[in-house]
Coordinates of C-alpha atoms in Angstrom, one line a residue:
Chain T
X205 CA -59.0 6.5 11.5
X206 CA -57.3 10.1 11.3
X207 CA -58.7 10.5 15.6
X208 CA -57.5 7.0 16.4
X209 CA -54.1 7.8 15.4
X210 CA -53.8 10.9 17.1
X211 CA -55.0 8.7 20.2
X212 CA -52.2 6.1 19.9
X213 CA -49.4 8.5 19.1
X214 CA -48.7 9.7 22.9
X215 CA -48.8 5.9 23.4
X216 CA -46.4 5.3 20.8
X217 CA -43.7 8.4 21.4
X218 CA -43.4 6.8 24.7
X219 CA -43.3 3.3 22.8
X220 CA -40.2 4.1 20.6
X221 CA -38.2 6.3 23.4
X222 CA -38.5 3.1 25.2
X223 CA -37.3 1.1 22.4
X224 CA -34.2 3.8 22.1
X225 CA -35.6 5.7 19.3
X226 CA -36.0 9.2 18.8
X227 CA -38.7 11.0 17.4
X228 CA -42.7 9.2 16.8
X229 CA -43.4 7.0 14.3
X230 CA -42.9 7.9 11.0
X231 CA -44.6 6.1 7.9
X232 CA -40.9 5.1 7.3
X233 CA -39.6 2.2 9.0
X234 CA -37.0 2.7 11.8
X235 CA -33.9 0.3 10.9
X236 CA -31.7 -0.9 13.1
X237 CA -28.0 -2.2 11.7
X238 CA -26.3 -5.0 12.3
X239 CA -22.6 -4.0 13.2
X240 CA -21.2 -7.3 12.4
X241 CA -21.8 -7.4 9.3
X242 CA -22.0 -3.8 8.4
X243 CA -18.5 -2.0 7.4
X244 CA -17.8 1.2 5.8
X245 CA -14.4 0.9 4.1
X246 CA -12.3 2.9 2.2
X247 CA -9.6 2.9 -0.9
X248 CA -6.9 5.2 -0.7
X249 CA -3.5 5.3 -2.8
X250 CA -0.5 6.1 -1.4
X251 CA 2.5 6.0 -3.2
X252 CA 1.0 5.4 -6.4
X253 CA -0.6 2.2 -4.5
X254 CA -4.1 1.3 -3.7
X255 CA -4.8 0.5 0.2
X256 CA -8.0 -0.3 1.6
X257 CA -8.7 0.6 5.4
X258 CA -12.1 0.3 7.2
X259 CA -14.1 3.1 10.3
X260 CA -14.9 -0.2 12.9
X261 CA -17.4 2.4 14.7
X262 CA -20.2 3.9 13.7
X263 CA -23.8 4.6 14.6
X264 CA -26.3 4.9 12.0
X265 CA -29.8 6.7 12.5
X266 CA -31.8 4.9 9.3
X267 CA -35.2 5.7 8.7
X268 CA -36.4 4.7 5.0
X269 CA -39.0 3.0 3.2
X270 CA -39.0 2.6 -0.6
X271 CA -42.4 3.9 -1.0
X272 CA -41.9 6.9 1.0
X273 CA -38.4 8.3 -0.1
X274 CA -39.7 11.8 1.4
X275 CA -39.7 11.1 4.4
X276 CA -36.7 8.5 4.7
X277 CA -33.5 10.0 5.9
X278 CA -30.2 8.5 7.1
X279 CA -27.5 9.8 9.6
X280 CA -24.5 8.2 10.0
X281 CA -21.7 9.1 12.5
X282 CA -18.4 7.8 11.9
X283 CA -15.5 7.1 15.1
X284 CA -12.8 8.6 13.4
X285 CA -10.2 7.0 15.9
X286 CA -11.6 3.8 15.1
X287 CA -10.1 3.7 11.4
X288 CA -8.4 0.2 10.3
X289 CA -5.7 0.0 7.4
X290 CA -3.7 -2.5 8.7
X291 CA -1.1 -0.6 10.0
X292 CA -0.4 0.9 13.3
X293 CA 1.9 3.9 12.3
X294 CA -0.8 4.9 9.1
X295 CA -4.0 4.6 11.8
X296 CA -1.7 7.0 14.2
X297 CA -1.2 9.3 11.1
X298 CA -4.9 9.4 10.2
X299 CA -6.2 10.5 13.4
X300 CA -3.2 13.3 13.5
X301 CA -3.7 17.0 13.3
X302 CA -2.4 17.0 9.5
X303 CA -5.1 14.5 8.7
X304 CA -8.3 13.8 10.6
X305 CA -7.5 15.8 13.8
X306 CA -9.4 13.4 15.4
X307 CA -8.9 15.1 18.8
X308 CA -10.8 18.0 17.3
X309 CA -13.2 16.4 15.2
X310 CA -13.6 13.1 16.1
X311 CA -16.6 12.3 14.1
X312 CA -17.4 12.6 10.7
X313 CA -20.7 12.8 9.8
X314 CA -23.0 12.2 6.6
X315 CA -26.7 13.3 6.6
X316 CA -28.6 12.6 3.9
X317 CA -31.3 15.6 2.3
X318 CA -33.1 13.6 0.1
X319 CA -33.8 10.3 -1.9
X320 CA -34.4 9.4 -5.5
X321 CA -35.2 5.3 -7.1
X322 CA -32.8 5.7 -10.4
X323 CA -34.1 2.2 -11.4
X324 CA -35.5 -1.0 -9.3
X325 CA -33.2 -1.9 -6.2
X326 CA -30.7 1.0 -6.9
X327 CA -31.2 4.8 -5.2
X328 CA -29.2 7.8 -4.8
X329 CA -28.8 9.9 -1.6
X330 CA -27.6 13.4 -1.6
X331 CA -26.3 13.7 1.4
X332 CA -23.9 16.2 3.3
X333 CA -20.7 14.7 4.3
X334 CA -18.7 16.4 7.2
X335 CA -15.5 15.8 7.7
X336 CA -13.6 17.9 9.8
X337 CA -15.2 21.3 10.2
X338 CA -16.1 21.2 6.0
X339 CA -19.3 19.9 5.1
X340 CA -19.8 19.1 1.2
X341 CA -22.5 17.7 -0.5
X342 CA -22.0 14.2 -2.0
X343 CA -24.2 11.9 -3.8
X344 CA -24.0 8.3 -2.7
X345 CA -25.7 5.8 -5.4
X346 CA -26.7 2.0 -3.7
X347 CA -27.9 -1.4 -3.9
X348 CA -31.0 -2.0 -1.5
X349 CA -32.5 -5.5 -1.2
X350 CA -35.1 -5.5 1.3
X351 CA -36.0 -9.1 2.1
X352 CA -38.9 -9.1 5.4
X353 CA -37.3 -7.1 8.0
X354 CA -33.3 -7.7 6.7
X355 CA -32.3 -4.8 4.2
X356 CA -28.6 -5.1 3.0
X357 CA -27.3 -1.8 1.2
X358 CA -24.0 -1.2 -0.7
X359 CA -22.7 2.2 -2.6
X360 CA -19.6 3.6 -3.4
X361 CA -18.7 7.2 -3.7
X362 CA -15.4 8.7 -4.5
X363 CA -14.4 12.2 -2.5
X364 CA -11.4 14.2 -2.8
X365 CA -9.9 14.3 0.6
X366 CA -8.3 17.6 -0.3
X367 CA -11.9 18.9 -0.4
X368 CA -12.0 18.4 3.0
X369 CA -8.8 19.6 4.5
X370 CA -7.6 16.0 5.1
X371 CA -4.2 16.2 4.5
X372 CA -2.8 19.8 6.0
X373 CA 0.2 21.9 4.7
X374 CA 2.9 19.6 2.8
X375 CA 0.5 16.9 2.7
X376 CA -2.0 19.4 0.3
X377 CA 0.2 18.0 -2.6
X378 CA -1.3 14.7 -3.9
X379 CA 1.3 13.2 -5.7
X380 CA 2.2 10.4 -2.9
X381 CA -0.8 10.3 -1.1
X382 CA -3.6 10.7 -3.8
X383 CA -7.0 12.9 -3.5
X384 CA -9.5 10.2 -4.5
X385 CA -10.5 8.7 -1.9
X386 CA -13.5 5.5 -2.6
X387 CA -16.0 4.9 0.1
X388 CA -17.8 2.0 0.2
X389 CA -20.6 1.2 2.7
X390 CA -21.9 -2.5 3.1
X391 CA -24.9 -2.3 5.5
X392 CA -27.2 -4.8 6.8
X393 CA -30.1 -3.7 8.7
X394 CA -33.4 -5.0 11.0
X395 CA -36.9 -3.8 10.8
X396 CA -37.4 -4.4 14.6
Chain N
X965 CA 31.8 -7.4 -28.6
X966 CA 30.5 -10.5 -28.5
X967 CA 27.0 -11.2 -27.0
X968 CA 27.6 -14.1 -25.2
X969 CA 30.2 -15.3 -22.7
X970 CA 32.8 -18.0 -23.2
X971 CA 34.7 -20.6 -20.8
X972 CA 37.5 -17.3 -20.9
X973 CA 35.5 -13.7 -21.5
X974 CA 32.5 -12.3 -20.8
X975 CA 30.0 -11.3 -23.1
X976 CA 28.3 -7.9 -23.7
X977 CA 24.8 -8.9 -22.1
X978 CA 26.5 -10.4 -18.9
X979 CA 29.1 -7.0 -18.8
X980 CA 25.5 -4.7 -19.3
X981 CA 23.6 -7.0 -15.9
X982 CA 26.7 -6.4 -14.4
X983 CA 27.3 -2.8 -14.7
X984 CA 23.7 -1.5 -14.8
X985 CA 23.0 -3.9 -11.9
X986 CA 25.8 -2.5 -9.7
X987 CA 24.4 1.4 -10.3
X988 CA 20.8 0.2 -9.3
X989 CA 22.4 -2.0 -5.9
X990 CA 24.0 1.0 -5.0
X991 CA 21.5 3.3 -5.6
X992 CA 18.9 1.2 -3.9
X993 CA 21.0 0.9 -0.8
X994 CA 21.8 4.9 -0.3
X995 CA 18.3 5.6 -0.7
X996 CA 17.3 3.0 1.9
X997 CA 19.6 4.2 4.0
X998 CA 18.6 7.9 3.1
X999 CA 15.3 7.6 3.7
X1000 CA 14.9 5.9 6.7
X1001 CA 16.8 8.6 8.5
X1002 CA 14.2 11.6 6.5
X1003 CA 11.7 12.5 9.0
X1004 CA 7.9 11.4 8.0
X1005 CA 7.3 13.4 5.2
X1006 CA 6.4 14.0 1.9
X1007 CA 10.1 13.7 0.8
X1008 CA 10.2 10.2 2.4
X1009 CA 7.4 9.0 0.8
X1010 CA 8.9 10.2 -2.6
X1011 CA 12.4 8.6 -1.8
X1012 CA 10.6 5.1 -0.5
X1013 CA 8.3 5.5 -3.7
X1014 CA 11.9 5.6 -5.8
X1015 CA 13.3 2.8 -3.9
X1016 CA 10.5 0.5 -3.6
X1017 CA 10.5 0.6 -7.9
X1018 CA 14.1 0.3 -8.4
X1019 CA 14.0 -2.4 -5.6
X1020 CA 11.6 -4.3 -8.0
X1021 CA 13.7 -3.0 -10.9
X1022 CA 17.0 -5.4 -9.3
X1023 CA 13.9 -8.7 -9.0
X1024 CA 13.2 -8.4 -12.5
X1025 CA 16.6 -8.0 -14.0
X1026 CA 18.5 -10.8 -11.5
X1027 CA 15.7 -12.9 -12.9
X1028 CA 16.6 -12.2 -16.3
X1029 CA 20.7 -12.6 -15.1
X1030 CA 20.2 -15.7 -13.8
X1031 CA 18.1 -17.2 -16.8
X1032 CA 20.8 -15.5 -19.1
X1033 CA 23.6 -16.6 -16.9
X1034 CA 22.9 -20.6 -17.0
X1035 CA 21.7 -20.4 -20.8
X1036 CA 26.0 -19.3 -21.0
X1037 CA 29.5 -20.4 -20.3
X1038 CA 30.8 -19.0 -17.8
X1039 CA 34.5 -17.6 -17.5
X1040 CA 36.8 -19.8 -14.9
X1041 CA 37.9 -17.6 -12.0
X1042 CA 41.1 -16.4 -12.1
X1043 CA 42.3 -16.9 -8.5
X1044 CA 45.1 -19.4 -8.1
X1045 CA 44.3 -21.1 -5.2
X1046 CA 41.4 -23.8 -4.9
X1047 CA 40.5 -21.7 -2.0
X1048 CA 40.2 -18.5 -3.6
X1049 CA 38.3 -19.3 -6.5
X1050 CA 36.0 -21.2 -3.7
X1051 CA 35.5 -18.2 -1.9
X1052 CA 35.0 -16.0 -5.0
X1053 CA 31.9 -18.7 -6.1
X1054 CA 30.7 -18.8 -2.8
X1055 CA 31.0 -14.8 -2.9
X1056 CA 29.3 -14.7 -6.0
X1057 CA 26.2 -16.8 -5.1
X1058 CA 26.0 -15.0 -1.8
X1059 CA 25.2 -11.9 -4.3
X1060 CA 23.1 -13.5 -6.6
X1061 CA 21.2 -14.8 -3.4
X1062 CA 20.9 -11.2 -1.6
X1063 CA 19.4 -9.8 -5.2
X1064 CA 16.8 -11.8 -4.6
X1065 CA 16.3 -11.7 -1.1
X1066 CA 16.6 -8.0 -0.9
X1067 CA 13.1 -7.3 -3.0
X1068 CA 11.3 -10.1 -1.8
X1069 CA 12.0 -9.4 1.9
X1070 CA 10.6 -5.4 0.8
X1071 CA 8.0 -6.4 -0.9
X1072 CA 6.4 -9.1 1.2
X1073 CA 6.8 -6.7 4.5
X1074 CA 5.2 -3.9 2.3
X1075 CA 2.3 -6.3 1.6
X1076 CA 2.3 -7.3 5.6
X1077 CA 2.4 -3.4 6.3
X1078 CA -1.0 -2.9 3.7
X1079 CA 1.5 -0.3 1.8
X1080 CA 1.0 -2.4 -1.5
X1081 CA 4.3 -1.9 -4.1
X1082 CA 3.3 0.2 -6.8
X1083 CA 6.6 0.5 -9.7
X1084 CA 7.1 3.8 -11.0
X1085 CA 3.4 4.1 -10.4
X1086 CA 3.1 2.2 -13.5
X1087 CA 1.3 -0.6 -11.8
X1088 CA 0.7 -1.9 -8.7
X1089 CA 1.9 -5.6 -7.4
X1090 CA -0.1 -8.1 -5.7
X1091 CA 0.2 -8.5 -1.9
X1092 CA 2.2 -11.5 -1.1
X1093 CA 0.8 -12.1 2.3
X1094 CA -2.4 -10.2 4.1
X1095 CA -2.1 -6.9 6.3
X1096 CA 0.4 -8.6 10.0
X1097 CA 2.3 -6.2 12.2
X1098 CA 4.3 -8.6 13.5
X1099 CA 5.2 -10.2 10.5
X1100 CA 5.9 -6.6 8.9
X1101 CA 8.6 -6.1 11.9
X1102 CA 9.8 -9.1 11.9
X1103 CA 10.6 -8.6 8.0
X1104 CA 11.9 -5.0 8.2
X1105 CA 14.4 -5.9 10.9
X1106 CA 15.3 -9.4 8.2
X1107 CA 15.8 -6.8 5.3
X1108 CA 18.1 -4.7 7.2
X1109 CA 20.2 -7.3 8.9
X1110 CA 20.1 -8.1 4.8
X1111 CA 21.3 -4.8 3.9
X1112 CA 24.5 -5.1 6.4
X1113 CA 25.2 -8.6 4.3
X1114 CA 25.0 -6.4 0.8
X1115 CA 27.1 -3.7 2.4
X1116 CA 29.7 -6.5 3.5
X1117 CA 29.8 -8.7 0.5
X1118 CA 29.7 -5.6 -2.6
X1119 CA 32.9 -4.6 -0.4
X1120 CA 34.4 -7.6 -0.3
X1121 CA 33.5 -8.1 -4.2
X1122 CA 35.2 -5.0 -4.6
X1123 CA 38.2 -5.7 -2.6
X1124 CA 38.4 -8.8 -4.1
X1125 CA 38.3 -7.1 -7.6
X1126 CA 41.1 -4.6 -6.5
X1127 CA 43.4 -7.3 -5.1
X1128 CA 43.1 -9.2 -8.7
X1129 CA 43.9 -6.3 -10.6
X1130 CA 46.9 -4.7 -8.8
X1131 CA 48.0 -7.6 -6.7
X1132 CA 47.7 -10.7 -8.8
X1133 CA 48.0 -8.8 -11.8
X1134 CA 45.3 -11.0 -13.4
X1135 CA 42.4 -9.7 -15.7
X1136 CA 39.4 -10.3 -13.4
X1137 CA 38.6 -7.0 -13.4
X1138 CA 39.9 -6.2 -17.2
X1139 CA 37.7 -8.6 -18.3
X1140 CA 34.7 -7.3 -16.3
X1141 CA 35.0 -4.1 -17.9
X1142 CA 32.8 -2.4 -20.8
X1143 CA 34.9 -2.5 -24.2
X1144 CA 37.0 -5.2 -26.3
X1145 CA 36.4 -9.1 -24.9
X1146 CA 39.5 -9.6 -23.2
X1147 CA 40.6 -13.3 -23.8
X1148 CA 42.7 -14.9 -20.9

């Protein structure tokens, strides 16, 4: 068994960097998302008001398999320029040195370090989240529902954008533009 | 001071919307005005903040007026010609009218803008439409055209008020005023 694996796995590097994916295969499964219906949005207050927004473009590197949480890791890299609130002038802001500096940085970036089950269908990823040039650790509790080769996974976790430099000089104070800031991923994924 | 109004004086509620609305109109208006010339900052967001909730401040209490104001006599007005006291209803409504129009117009293109109204950051209002640029334009340039028509008719109101008092000699303005119901 052990010498008829090591025969297949040329034949299957070259397999997967065909397919587009990096790296041989892993006992986790390789997911592929489903951009359509896949969002990660956001919840910010501004002026003592809640607004929600949306990243349109990302690309997402899943590998994971319930039974092998060692070895299942997600990247995710987020278009900064392609943040959605609704409103032209905010979206300018957001990208702006004083927030994003999207010209600088223009992807965030969140890397997960390790899994754990807390109880049947819900996990939690500690991951690093880079934003800008600060990278903090956050821990991202989720929903997974894996039904045949269709996954669909949705967390929330709250960061304080002060923690990441988003929001330069006069815009440090968070009295009209508030710290919290709730993420919320919605993903939908293919076992190919 | 009587609470209510009669067919010849007004009564101490009517005199407290009229007085406490007039200090919230005006202040309303400057810090529109104020604001939009502040460059984007933190300071603008802290005046738009103020004049978003006192904005909403006018909604609730015009709602209150005009409940208060039909439950009520009103006072005749004072002008002597058919014409005048024609104009001064017509004046009058127009007013009423902008109260409303004013805080709607802001808070439906705040909705349309996806900057939801929060007052005093006490809570937060409901959109009244979804996230539409051009609707949001369209309804920032209707609210300023709106603000020229406040501008115009609180002057005339005030003119208006003046020319009673000192040139008809008559007690539209006395009768307005905080104190003793004047009886005419």
């Amino acid at each position: 068994m052990f010498q008829m694996k090591r025969k297949m796995l040329p034949v299957l590097a070259i397999a997967t960097t065909i397919a587009g994916f990096s790296g041989a295969a892993l006992a986790a499964d390789q997911w592929v998302v489903e951009a359509n219906d896949s969002e990660i949005e956001f919840t910010g207050t501004q002026l003592g008001a809640a607004f929600e927004g949306k990243f349109e473009s990302f690309e997402a590197d899943i590998v994971f398999s319930p039974d092998d949480l060692a070895g299942s890791s997600v990247e995710v890299l987020i278009d900064i320029a392609s943040v959605n609130t609704s409103n032209g002038d905010r979206d300018s802001q957001i990208v702006s040195p004083d927030w994003f500096d999207a010209a600088q940085w223009p992807t965030a970036k969140f890397a997960t370090k390790s899994f754990s089950e807390i109880a049947p269908g819900k996990y939690e990823a500690v991951a690093d989240l880079t934003i800008r040039d600060v990278t903090r650790e956050v821990t991202l509790p989720f929903d997974l529902e894996i039904e045949g080769n269709k996954a669909e996974a949705e967390g929330t976790v709250t960061i304080n954008r002060t923690d990441f430099g988003v929001g330069q000089g006069q815009w440090q104070d968070t009295s009209q533009v508030g710290d919290a800031v709730t993420i919320k991923i919605e993903i939908e994924a293919m076992r190919p | 001071m009587t609470i209510r109004s009669t067919k010849h004086a007004f009564g101490a509620v009517t005199k407290t919307f009229h007085w406490v609305m007039a200090l919230l109109v005006i202040s309303v208006f400057s810090i529109g005005w104020y604001m939009d010339f502040l460059p984007l900052g933190m300071e603008k967001l802290e005046w738009i903040s103020r004049h978003k909730s006192l904005g909403i401040t006018v909604l609730a209490l015009v709602i209150l007026r005009v409940i208060w104001r039909v439950s009520e006599p009103s006072p005749h007005e004072l002008g002597k010609l058919q014409i005048e006291r024609l104009a001064a209803k017509a004046g009058h409504l127009g007013l009423y009218l902008l109260m409303f129009a004013m805080p709607l117009t802001g808070w439906t293109m705040s909705s349309a803008a996806n900057f939801p109204v929060s007052v005093f950051g006490m809570f937060t209002l409901p959109n009244l439409v979804s996230p539409n640029q051009e609707l949001f334009e369209t309804l920032r340039t209707v609210h300023w055209l709106l603000s020229w028509a406040v501008a115009g008719l609180v002057g005339v109101h005030f003119l208006a008020a003046l020319k009673h008092h000192f040139w008809d000699r008559d007690a539209t303005l006395r009768r307005m005023l905080p104190g003793k119901l004047e009886e005419n």
